[in-house]
Amino acid sequence: MPLLMPLMTLLLTTLIGCADPAADKTHAAVSDKVAAPKEAAPIAAPAAPAAPAVANPNVKLLTPSGQIGFTGAKITKSHIGSFDAWKGEFAVDGDTLVGLMFEVQTTSVRTDSPKLDEHLRSADFFDAAQFPTSKFQSTKITAGAPADSKLAGATHTVEGELTLHGVTKVISFPAVIDVSAAEIKARTEFVISRKDFGIVYPGKPDDLIKEEVVLRAGMVAKR
């Protein structure tokens, strides 16, 4: 009997594993970036170039602060990570957030384990030597959350291009956006598949790494 309980505990741990951090999160809609069609060679001499477009004078660019992070998991444990070095930008037209961008330095990744940090920087994951940055640039921000949103309080749907590990995909996800006279806040949490971005390292045979990764961002900018 004394040996039976430890064996049962070990068996249950192996069967159950760690809780899946992506289980109750919204999965981002992901699609390939469509290349712009190539223009045919002109038959006649090209017309004089048009005057450059004038930027909307009502749009103001703000620099937010906050945190960009993620949660990844393997069978036995999950890890919460963030990036020490990143930059962002809000584009604001009056009281409407019309664009957002953030870019992280992949070498600045931090988790609860220095050993894991080094592994995440390696070619198995971010391959920081070859791909030192990862970036998201919005192309559309629409009022109203996606129908499948699990993000509490979601107010908008954000669509844009995420470049990770040298791969660019078009993604769409829910966000909570709050605009006041003093500041603009934006936060989100959603799931992507690392394999969509060419990160396919499986982990150890007895402790496989889950495909889904939870991404999160929380940013605020003073007006």
PDB file of C-alpha atoms in Angstrom:
ATOM      1  CA  MET A   1       0.000   0.000   0.000  1.00  0.00           C
ATOM      2  CA  PRO A   2       2.762   2.568   0.785  1.00  0.00           C
ATOM      3  CA  LEU A   3       4.146   2.082  -2.715  1.00  0.00           C
ATOM      4  CA  LEU A   4       0.735   2.030  -4.386  1.00  0.00           C
ATOM      5  CA  MET A   5      -0.173   5.673  -3.722  1.00  0.00           C
ATOM      6  CA  PRO A   6       3.027   7.185  -5.251  1.00  0.00           C
ATOM      7  CA  LEU A   7       2.570   4.967  -8.290  1.00  0.00           C
ATOM      8  CA  MET A   8      -1.049   6.054  -8.666  1.00  0.00           C
ATOM      9  CA  THR A   9      -0.050   9.704  -8.321  1.00  0.00           C
ATOM     10  CA  LEU A  10       2.635   9.317 -10.984  1.00  0.00           C
ATOM     11  CA  LEU A  11       0.161   7.615 -13.306  1.00  0.00           C
ATOM     12  CA  LEU A  12      -2.452  10.335 -12.875  1.00  0.00           C
ATOM     13  CA  THR A  13       0.133  13.051 -13.483  1.00  0.00           C
ATOM     14  CA  THR A  14       1.244  11.360 -16.683  1.00  0.00           C
ATOM     15  CA  LEU A  15      -2.319  10.884 -17.926  1.00  0.00           C
ATOM     16  CA  ILE A  16      -3.589  14.350 -17.050  1.00  0.00           C
ATOM     17  CA  GLY A  17      -0.446  16.431 -17.607  1.00  0.00           C
ATOM     18  CA  CYS A  18      -0.559  20.178 -17.059  1.00  0.00           C
ATOM     19  CA  ALA A  19      -3.685  22.191 -17.746  1.00  0.00           C
ATOM     20  CA  ASP A  20      -3.858  23.424 -21.325  1.00  0.00           C
ATOM     21  CA  PRO A  21      -3.394  27.235 -21.217  1.00  0.00           C
ATOM     22  CA  ALA A  22      -5.027  27.557 -24.658  1.00  0.00           C
ATOM     23  CA  ALA A  23      -8.177  25.631 -23.771  1.00  0.00           C
ATOM     24  CA  ASP A  24     -10.351  28.632 -22.862  1.00  0.00           C
ATOM     25  CA  LYS A  25      -8.794  31.196 -25.212  1.00  0.00           C
ATOM     26  CA  THR A  26      -9.835  32.461 -28.638  1.00  0.00           C
ATOM     27  CA  HIS A  27      -7.957  30.914 -31.542  1.00  0.00           C
ATOM     28  CA  ALA A  28      -6.902  33.639 -33.976  1.00  0.00           C
ATOM     29  CA  ALA A  29      -8.108  33.301 -37.553  1.00  0.00           C
ATOM     30  CA  VAL A  30      -4.930  32.726 -39.582  1.00  0.00           C
ATOM     31  CA  SER A  31      -4.451  32.866 -43.357  1.00  0.00           C
ATOM     32  CA  ASP A  32      -1.610  33.287 -45.806  1.00  0.00           C
ATOM     33  CA  LYS A  33      -0.583  36.740 -46.933  1.00  0.00           C
ATOM     34  CA  VAL A  34      -1.679  37.304 -50.533  1.00  0.00           C
ATOM     35  CA  ALA A  35       1.069  38.714 -52.715  1.00  0.00           C
ATOM     36  CA  ALA A  36       0.236  41.849 -54.669  1.00  0.00           C
ATOM     37  CA  PRO A  37      -0.330  41.099 -58.382  1.00  0.00           C
ATOM     38  CA  LYS A  38       2.533  41.959 -60.674  1.00  0.00           C
ATOM     39  CA  GLU A  39       1.914  44.806 -63.073  1.00  0.00           C
ATOM     40  CA  ALA A  40       2.323  44.183 -66.766  1.00  0.00           C
ATOM     41  CA  ALA A  41       5.135  46.051 -68.495  1.00  0.00           C
ATOM     42  CA  PRO A  42       3.849  49.344 -69.947  1.00  0.00           C
ATOM     43  CA  ILE A  43       3.350  49.448 -73.698  1.00  0.00           C
ATOM     44  CA  ALA A  44       3.665  53.207 -73.979  1.00  0.00           C
ATOM     45  CA  ALA A  45       5.733  55.671 -72.015  1.00  0.00           C
ATOM     46  CA  PRO A  46       4.441  55.841 -68.445  1.00  0.00           C
ATOM     47  CA  ALA A  47       2.492  58.875 -67.351  1.00  0.00           C
ATOM     48  CA  ALA A  48       4.007  61.364 -64.967  1.00  0.00           C
ATOM     49  CA  PRO A  49       3.876  60.081 -61.393  1.00  0.00           C
ATOM     50  CA  ALA A  50       0.973  61.242 -59.289  1.00  0.00           C
ATOM     51  CA  ALA A  51       1.544  63.597 -56.394  1.00  0.00           C
ATOM     52  CA  PRO A  52       2.252  61.754 -53.160  1.00  0.00           C
ATOM     53  CA  ALA A  53      -0.746  61.130 -50.917  1.00  0.00           C
ATOM     54  CA  VAL A  54      -1.153  63.572 -48.093  1.00  0.00           C
ATOM     55  CA  ALA A  55      -1.248  61.929 -44.677  1.00  0.00           C
ATOM     56  CA  ASN A  56      -4.456  62.388 -42.723  1.00  0.00           C
ATOM     57  CA  PRO A  57      -3.698  65.407 -40.512  1.00  0.00           C
ATOM     58  CA  ASN A  58      -6.241  64.180 -37.948  1.00  0.00           C
ATOM     59  CA  VAL A  59      -4.303  60.988 -37.200  1.00  0.00           C
ATOM     60  CA  LYS A  60      -1.902  61.213 -34.301  1.00  0.00           C
ATOM     61  CA  LEU A  61       0.784  58.664 -33.491  1.00  0.00           C
ATOM     62  CA  LEU A  62       1.240  57.719 -29.843  1.00  0.00           C
ATOM     63  CA  THR A  63       3.890  55.561 -28.183  1.00  0.00           C
ATOM     64  CA  PRO A  64       2.418  53.042 -25.726  1.00  0.00           C
ATOM     65  CA  SER A  65       3.938  51.272 -22.751  1.00  0.00           C
ATOM     66  CA  GLY A  66       2.951  47.882 -21.372  1.00  0.00           C
ATOM     67  CA  GLN A  67       3.900  44.249 -21.897  1.00  0.00           C
ATOM     68  CA  ILE A  68       3.988  41.693 -24.720  1.00  0.00           C
ATOM     69  CA  GLY A  69       4.028  38.061 -23.628  1.00  0.00           C
ATOM     70  CA  PHE A  70       2.993  34.475 -24.216  1.00  0.00           C
ATOM     71  CA  THR A  71       2.303  31.131 -22.582  1.00  0.00           C
ATOM     72  CA  GLY A  72       3.635  27.892 -24.008  1.00  0.00           C
ATOM     73  CA  ALA A  73       3.189  24.404 -22.629  1.00  0.00           C
ATOM     74  CA  LYS A  74       4.485  20.878 -22.764  1.00  0.00           C
ATOM     75  CA  ILE A  75       2.852  17.792 -21.318  1.00  0.00           C
ATOM     76  CA  THR A  76       4.163  18.295 -17.798  1.00  0.00           C
ATOM     77  CA  LYS A  77       4.410  22.081 -17.419  1.00  0.00           C
ATOM     78  CA  SER A  78       3.524  25.451 -18.887  1.00  0.00           C
ATOM     79  CA  HIS A  79       5.768  28.537 -19.025  1.00  0.00           C
ATOM     80  CA  ILE A  80       4.803  32.219 -19.059  1.00  0.00           C
ATOM     81  CA  GLY A  81       7.168  34.456 -21.005  1.00  0.00           C
ATOM     82  CA  SER A  82       7.567  38.092 -22.002  1.00  0.00           C
ATOM     83  CA  PHE A  83       9.940  40.342 -23.932  1.00  0.00           C
ATOM     84  CA  ASP A  84      12.113  42.911 -22.190  1.00  0.00           C
ATOM     85  CA  ALA A  85      12.706  44.923 -25.380  1.00  0.00           C
ATOM     86  CA  TRP A  86       9.822  45.977 -27.608  1.00  0.00           C
ATOM     87  CA  LYS A  87       8.299  49.047 -29.212  1.00  0.00           C
ATOM     88  CA  GLY A  88       4.781  49.943 -30.224  1.00  0.00           C
ATOM     89  CA  GLU A  89       2.663  52.591 -31.885  1.00  0.00           C
ATOM     90  CA  PHE A  90      -0.993  53.652 -31.788  1.00  0.00           C
ATOM     91  CA  ALA A  91      -2.586  55.574 -34.658  1.00  0.00           C
ATOM     92  CA  VAL A  92      -5.502  57.628 -33.341  1.00  0.00           C
ATOM     93  CA  ASP A  93      -8.088  59.592 -35.311  1.00  0.00           C
ATOM     94  CA  GLY A  94     -10.048  61.703 -32.852  1.00  0.00           C
ATOM     95  CA  ASP A  95     -11.458  59.214 -30.343  1.00  0.00           C
ATOM     96  CA  THR A  96     -10.908  56.156 -32.535  1.00  0.00           C
ATOM     97  CA  LEU A  97      -7.925  53.813 -32.538  1.00  0.00           C
ATOM     98  CA  VAL A  98      -7.394  53.190 -36.252  1.00  0.00           C
ATOM     99  CA  GLY A  99      -4.065  51.344 -36.166  1.00  0.00           C
ATOM    100  CA  LEU A 100      -1.614  49.626 -33.876  1.00  0.00           C
ATOM    101  CA  MET A 101       1.816  48.078 -34.192  1.00  0.00           C
ATOM    102  CA  PHE A 102       4.228  46.298 -31.921  1.00  0.00           C
ATOM    103  CA  GLU A 103       7.646  44.781 -32.537  1.00  0.00           C
ATOM    104  CA  VAL A 104       9.631  42.652 -30.101  1.00  0.00           C
ATOM    105  CA  GLN A 105      13.322  41.810 -29.955  1.00  0.00           C
ATOM    106  CA  THR A 106      13.337  38.017 -29.774  1.00  0.00           C
ATOM    107  CA  THR A 107      16.711  38.013 -27.999  1.00  0.00           C
ATOM    108  CA  SER A 108      15.005  39.720 -25.046  1.00  0.00           C
ATOM    109  CA  VAL A 109      12.684  36.803 -24.254  1.00  0.00           C
ATOM    110  CA  ARG A 110      12.332  36.032 -20.534  1.00  0.00           C
ATOM    111  CA  THR A 111      10.619  33.154 -18.725  1.00  0.00           C
ATOM    112  CA  ASP A 112      10.956  31.547 -15.306  1.00  0.00           C
ATOM    113  CA  SER A 113      13.994  29.587 -16.500  1.00  0.00           C
ATOM    114  CA  PRO A 114      17.278  31.042 -17.866  1.00  0.00           C
ATOM    115  CA  LYS A 115      17.988  27.672 -19.470  1.00  0.00           C
ATOM    116  CA  LEU A 116      14.653  27.817 -21.293  1.00  0.00           C
ATOM    117  CA  ASP A 117      15.356  31.411 -22.362  1.00  0.00           C
ATOM    118  CA  GLU A 118      18.513  30.273 -24.144  1.00  0.00           C
ATOM    119  CA  HIS A 119      16.649  27.421 -25.799  1.00  0.00           C
ATOM    120  CA  LEU A 120      13.890  29.772 -26.993  1.00  0.00           C
ATOM    121  CA  ARG A 121      16.518  31.995 -28.632  1.00  0.00           C
ATOM    122  CA  SER A 122      17.996  28.998 -30.476  1.00  0.00           C
ATOM    123  CA  ALA A 123      17.119  27.683 -33.928  1.00  0.00           C
ATOM    124  CA  ASP A 124      14.613  25.273 -32.334  1.00  0.00           C
ATOM    125  CA  PHE A 125      12.276  28.187 -31.575  1.00  0.00           C
ATOM    126  CA  PHE A 126      12.683  31.917 -32.330  1.00  0.00           C
ATOM    127  CA  ASP A 127      16.087  31.498 -34.025  1.00  0.00           C
ATOM    128  CA  ALA A 128      16.955  34.967 -32.751  1.00  0.00           C
ATOM    129  CA  ALA A 129      20.284  35.065 -34.599  1.00  0.00           C
ATOM    130  CA  GLN A 130      18.491  34.846 -37.959  1.00  0.00           C
ATOM    131  CA  PHE A 131      15.182  36.489 -36.985  1.00  0.00           C
ATOM    132  CA  PRO A 132      15.982  39.109 -34.324  1.00  0.00           C
ATOM    133  CA  THR A 133      12.533  40.723 -34.425  1.00  0.00           C
ATOM    134  CA  SER A 134       8.894  39.683 -34.533  1.00  0.00           C
ATOM    135  CA  LYS A 135       6.243  42.221 -35.546  1.00  0.00           C
ATOM    136  CA  PHE A 136       2.495  42.755 -35.749  1.00  0.00           C
ATOM    137  CA  GLN A 137       1.026  45.534 -37.906  1.00  0.00           C
ATOM    138  CA  SER A 138      -2.722  46.060 -38.015  1.00  0.00           C
ATOM    139  CA  THR A 139      -4.543  46.614 -41.306  1.00  0.00           C
ATOM    140  CA  LYS A 140      -8.065  46.974 -39.921  1.00  0.00           C
ATOM    141  CA  ILE A 141      -9.697  47.600 -36.543  1.00  0.00           C
ATOM    142  CA  THR A 142     -13.448  47.016 -36.444  1.00  0.00           C
ATOM    143  CA  ALA A 143     -15.929  47.706 -33.666  1.00  0.00           C
ATOM    144  CA  GLY A 144     -17.422  44.478 -32.288  1.00  0.00           C
ATOM    145  CA  ALA A 145     -15.749  41.253 -31.205  1.00  0.00           C
ATOM    146  CA  PRO A 146     -15.559  38.122 -33.395  1.00  0.00           C
ATOM    147  CA  ALA A 147     -18.466  35.717 -32.963  1.00  0.00           C
ATOM    148  CA  ASP A 148     -16.186  33.074 -31.419  1.00  0.00           C
ATOM    149  CA  SER A 149     -14.464  35.464 -28.996  1.00  0.00           C
ATOM    150  CA  LYS A 150     -13.677  34.144 -25.522  1.00  0.00           C
ATOM    151  CA  LEU A 151     -11.908  37.338 -24.433  1.00  0.00           C
ATOM    152  CA  ALA A 152     -13.860  38.907 -21.574  1.00  0.00           C
ATOM    153  CA  GLY A 153     -15.092  42.391 -22.419  1.00  0.00           C
ATOM    154  CA  ALA A 154     -13.861  42.289 -26.029  1.00  0.00           C
ATOM    155  CA  THR A 155     -14.976  45.395 -27.926  1.00  0.00           C
ATOM    156  CA  HIS A 156     -13.206  45.151 -31.283  1.00  0.00           C
ATOM    157  CA  THR A 157     -11.781  42.830 -33.925  1.00  0.00           C
ATOM    158  CA  VAL A 158      -8.211  43.496 -35.025  1.00  0.00           C
ATOM    159  CA  GLU A 159      -6.831  42.214 -38.319  1.00  0.00           C
ATOM    160  CA  GLY A 160      -3.268  42.517 -39.515  1.00  0.00           C
ATOM    161  CA  GLU A 161       0.011  40.855 -40.404  1.00  0.00           C
ATOM    162  CA  LEU A 162       2.067  38.924 -37.859  1.00  0.00           C
ATOM    163  CA  THR A 163       5.661  38.151 -38.777  1.00  0.00           C
ATOM    164  CA  LEU A 164       7.258  35.480 -36.609  1.00  0.00           C
ATOM    165  CA  HIS A 165      10.283  33.283 -37.314  1.00  0.00           C
ATOM    166  CA  GLY A 166      10.542  34.877 -40.764  1.00  0.00           C
ATOM    167  CA  VAL A 167       6.984  33.876 -41.721  1.00  0.00           C
ATOM    168  CA  THR A 168       4.204  36.424 -42.270  1.00  0.00           C
ATOM    169  CA  LYS A 169       0.545  35.469 -41.823  1.00  0.00           C
ATOM    170  CA  VAL A 170      -2.669  37.466 -41.795  1.00  0.00           C
ATOM    171  CA  ILE A 171      -4.373  37.042 -38.429  1.00  0.00           C
ATOM    172  CA  SER A 172      -7.590  38.285 -36.829  1.00  0.00           C
ATOM    173  CA  PHE A 173      -8.344  38.349 -33.107  1.00  0.00           C
ATOM    174  CA  PRO A 174     -10.511  40.052 -30.448  1.00  0.00           C
ATOM    175  CA  ALA A 175      -9.320  43.007 -28.408  1.00  0.00           C
ATOM    176  CA  VAL A 176     -10.496  45.255 -25.606  1.00  0.00           C
ATOM    177  CA  ILE A 177      -9.989  48.885 -26.619  1.00  0.00           C
ATOM    178  CA  ASP A 178     -10.798  51.736 -24.247  1.00  0.00           C
ATOM    179  CA  VAL A 179     -10.444  55.369 -25.313  1.00  0.00           C
ATOM    180  CA  SER A 180     -10.736  58.195 -22.808  1.00  0.00           C
ATOM    181  CA  ALA A 181      -9.745  61.837 -22.743  1.00  0.00           C
ATOM    182  CA  ALA A 182      -6.550  60.965 -20.853  1.00  0.00           C
ATOM    183  CA  GLU A 183      -5.348  57.711 -22.417  1.00  0.00           C
ATOM    184  CA  ILE A 184      -5.921  54.838 -24.822  1.00  0.00           C
ATOM    185  CA  LYS A 185      -5.772  51.247 -23.662  1.00  0.00           C
ATOM    186  CA  ALA A 186      -5.638  48.100 -25.784  1.00  0.00           C
ATOM    187  CA  ARG A 187      -5.295  44.508 -24.658  1.00  0.00           C
ATOM    188  CA  THR A 188      -5.743  41.111 -26.203  1.00  0.00           C
ATOM    189  CA  GLU A 189      -5.160  37.421 -25.626  1.00  0.00           C
ATOM    190  CA  PHE A 190      -5.445  34.772 -28.316  1.00  0.00           C
ATOM    191  CA  VAL A 191      -4.005  31.484 -29.552  1.00  0.00           C
ATOM    192  CA  ILE A 192      -1.861  30.720 -32.568  1.00  0.00           C
ATOM    193  CA  SER A 193      -0.220  27.531 -33.789  1.00  0.00           C
ATOM    194  CA  ARG A 194       3.564  27.843 -33.712  1.00  0.00           C
ATOM    195  CA  LYS A 195       3.717  25.385 -36.603  1.00  0.00           C
ATOM    196  CA  ASP A 196       1.951  27.924 -38.861  1.00  0.00           C
ATOM    197  CA  PHE A 197       5.106  30.005 -38.476  1.00  0.00           C
ATOM    198  CA  GLY A 198       7.605  27.216 -39.070  1.00  0.00           C
ATOM    199  CA  ILE A 199       8.416  26.513 -35.403  1.00  0.00           C
ATOM    200  CA  VAL A 200       8.133  22.745 -35.342  1.00  0.00           C
ATOM    201  CA  TYR A 201      10.499  21.539 -32.595  1.00  0.00           C
ATOM    202  CA  PRO A 202       8.585  18.652 -30.941  1.00  0.00           C
ATOM    203  CA  GLY A 203      10.283  18.488 -27.554  1.00  0.00           C
ATOM    204  CA  LYS A 204      11.384  15.363 -25.770  1.00  0.00           C
ATOM    205  CA  PRO A 205       9.597  12.101 -26.671  1.00  0.00           C
ATOM    206  CA  ASP A 206       8.305  11.751 -23.116  1.00  0.00           C
ATOM    207  CA  ASP A 207       7.411  15.455 -22.716  1.00  0.00           C
ATOM    208  CA  LEU A 208       6.115  16.761 -26.036  1.00  0.00           C
ATOM    209  CA  ILE A 209       5.551  20.493 -26.572  1.00  0.00           C
ATOM    210  CA  LYS A 210       2.034  21.630 -27.401  1.00  0.00           C
ATOM    211  CA  GLU A 211       1.440  23.209 -30.787  1.00  0.00           C
ATOM    212  CA  GLU A 212      -0.766  26.029 -29.460  1.00  0.00           C
ATOM    213  CA  VAL A 213       0.767  29.156 -27.921  1.00  0.00           C
ATOM    214  CA  VAL A 214      -1.175  31.887 -26.132  1.00  0.00           C
ATOM    215  CA  LEU A 215      -0.108  35.396 -27.135  1.00  0.00           C
ATOM    216  CA  ARG A 216      -1.046  38.424 -25.041  1.00  0.00           C
ATOM    217  CA  ALA A 217      -0.487  42.154 -25.219  1.00  0.00           C
ATOM    218  CA  GLY A 218      -1.479  44.975 -22.923  1.00  0.00           C
ATOM    219  CA  MET A 219      -0.620  48.532 -23.914  1.00  0.00           C
ATOM    220  CA  VAL A 220      -1.567  52.042 -22.819  1.00  0.00           C
ATOM    221  CA  ALA A 221      -0.660  55.438 -24.266  1.00  0.00           C
ATOM    222  CA  LYS A 222      -1.211  58.855 -22.751  1.00  0.00           C
ATOM    223  CA  ARG A 223      -2.962  61.345 -25.013  1.00  0.00           C
TER     224      ARG A 223
END
